[in-house]
Amino acid sequence: MNSQKDDSTSAWKCYFSRMRILSGIQPSGTLHLGNYFGMMKPAIELQEKGEAYYFIADFHALTTVQNGIALRANVRELAIDFIACGLNPDKAVFFRQSDVPAVTELAWILSTVTPMGLLERCHSFKDKTARGLAATHGLFAYPVLMAADILIYDSDIVPVGRDQKQHLEVTRDIAVKINETYGSVFKLPEPSIREDTAVVPGLDGAKMSKSYGNTIEIFAPENALKKKIMGIKTDSTPVESPKITENSSILGLYKLVASETDYQTMEGEFLRGGTGYGDFKKRLFGAVWDYFAPFRIRREEILKDPVFVDRVLAEGAEKARGVSDGVMRRVREAVGIG
Ligand code: ADP
Ligand code: TRP
C-alpha cells in the first residue's frame, strides 16, 4: 500500500474494512491541538473503517513521567479526553498498554534482532537527549517497544503524526529481520499520515509540542484558551498592510477549525491588509472554542460516571489480549521459547 494515499476516500472504505488499525498515545501530559489533529482525529475517523485498536502507552510514558501518582492520573485523564473527542469504545478496542504485559516480552524478542545502528539513527532519541532527558536504555529502546505494540496485534495501518514516521520504518525493518530469521511471522504495517494535518503549528510557529511549551490545550478553560491564542507570536506588520500568509500559525490553525469559507475570508484579509492580528486571533479563538464545544459537553457527561472509563479499559484489555495471545503463540513457536 502506498502511504501517500492516506486520506480517507470512499475507494479506501472497502480496503479499510478488512484492515486492523492500531495506534497509541503516551499519557505524558495534557492533550493539545497537535495531538488531536495529528493523531486522534484521523484515528477516530478510521474507527469507522476497520477494526480499530487504540491504546494508552503507559510503558512508553515511563521514559518521561517518573511519578506513579501522576502517571495513573494522566492515564485516566487521557482515556476520558480521548472518548470525549469521539473515540467510540463500541467501535474501537481501547486499552492500556500495560494491561497486555506480553508486549514487553515481544519487545525483548525483537531487540535480539534489532541492529544497534538502526536505533542510533532515530531522531527522537537524539532530540530528547539534546533537550536534557536522561539517556536511559528505555529511551534508546523506545522504538523496539513501539514495534512490539504494532506487531503484537498484526496491525495493518498505523495512524500517527509525521514525527512518528521513522518509528514505523524501524518497526517494518524489525519485522523483516524477524521474518528473515524465523520465517514468515509478522505482517508489515503501513503508517497513515494525513498530509493536511501532518504538522500542526504551535503558538510560536514551530511544531506544536509539549516540549516546546507552545501548545493550545483542547480542554483549556475559556479564559486560559483565549490568553494562549491572543499570545500567538506575530510580526510587526502594521494593521493597514498586507500580512504574510506563509507559515502563519493563525491561518494554519484557523484552517483546521473554521469552515472553508471563513478560512478563505481570513486569508483574503491577510492578503489585502486593513485587519490587525488581534482581530484574527479573536476569530481564531472563537472558532477553536466552538469546534471543541461538543467535546466539552461529552466530557462533562463522562465525568459523571466514575467507573465508566475503568470499565471501558478493562473490556478493551480483554479483547486486546485475545489478539495478542494468538500472535505470541505464533512468535514463541517460531523462536523456540515457552
Ligand atoms: P508532544 O510532541 O506534545 O510530546 P506526542 O509526541 O506525545 O506530543 O504526540 C502524540 C501524538 O500526537 C503522535 O502521534 C504525534 O505524531 C501527534 N502530534 C503531536 N504533536 C503534533 C503536531 N504538532 N502536529 C501533528 N501531530 C502531532
Ligand atoms: N510513540 C508514540 C508517540 O509518542 C506513541 C506510541 C507508542 C505509538 N506505541 C505506539 C503510536 C504504537 C503508534 C503505534 O506518540
mmCIF file of C-alpha atoms in Angstrom, residues 1 5-21 42 45-52 156-159 190-192:
data_model
loop_
_atom_site.group_PDB
_atom_site.id
_atom_site.type_symbol
_atom_site.label_atom_id
_atom_site.label_comp_id
_atom_site.label_asym_id
_atom_site.label_seq_id
_atom_site.Cartn_x
_atom_site.Cartn_y
_atom_site.Cartn_z
ATOM 1 C CA MET A 1 0.000 0.000 0.000
ATOM 2 C CA LYS A 5 -2.933 7.714 -0.494
ATOM 3 C CA ASP A 6 -3.692 8.048 3.212
ATOM 4 C CA ASP A 7 -6.619 10.412 3.026
ATOM 5 C CA SER A 8 -9.820 8.577 3.598
ATOM 6 C CA THR A 9 -11.701 8.382 0.329
ATOM 7 C CA SER A 10 -14.640 6.185 -0.460
ATOM 8 C CA ALA A 11 -12.417 3.954 -2.546
ATOM 9 C CA TRP A 12 -10.484 3.165 0.591
ATOM 10 C CA LYS A 13 -13.545 2.267 2.620
ATOM 11 C CA CYS A 14 -13.758 -1.298 1.463
ATOM 12 C CA TYR A 15 -9.995 -1.679 1.797
ATOM 13 C CA PHE A 16 -10.004 -0.459 5.383
ATOM 14 C CA SER A 17 -12.955 -2.634 6.333
ATOM 15 C CA ARG A 18 -10.687 -5.649 6.331
ATOM 16 C CA MET A 19 -7.845 -3.781 7.998
ATOM 17 C CA ARG A 20 -6.673 -3.716 11.578
ATOM 18 C CA ILE A 21 -5.894 -0.155 12.531
ATOM 19 C CA PRO A 42 -7.507 10.546 11.998
ATOM 20 C CA GLU A 45 -12.263 8.683 11.667
ATOM 21 C CA LEU A 46 -10.584 5.361 10.908
ATOM 22 C CA GLN A 47 -12.514 3.568 13.667
ATOM 23 C CA GLU A 48 -15.464 3.586 11.234
ATOM 24 C CA LYS A 49 -13.429 1.903 8.540
ATOM 25 C CA GLY A 50 -11.828 -1.150 10.039
ATOM 26 C CA GLU A 51 -11.050 -2.999 13.238
ATOM 27 C CA ALA A 52 -9.523 -0.295 15.424
ATOM 28 C CA ASP A 156 -2.143 -3.189 9.028
ATOM 29 C CA ILE A 157 -2.500 0.588 9.364
ATOM 30 C CA VAL A 158 -0.965 2.883 11.985
ATOM 31 C CA PRO A 159 -2.348 6.453 12.040
ATOM 32 C CA GLU A 190 1.847 0.854 6.984
ATOM 33 C CA PRO A 191 1.821 4.319 8.547
ATOM 34 C CA SER A 192 -1.169 6.529 7.802
#
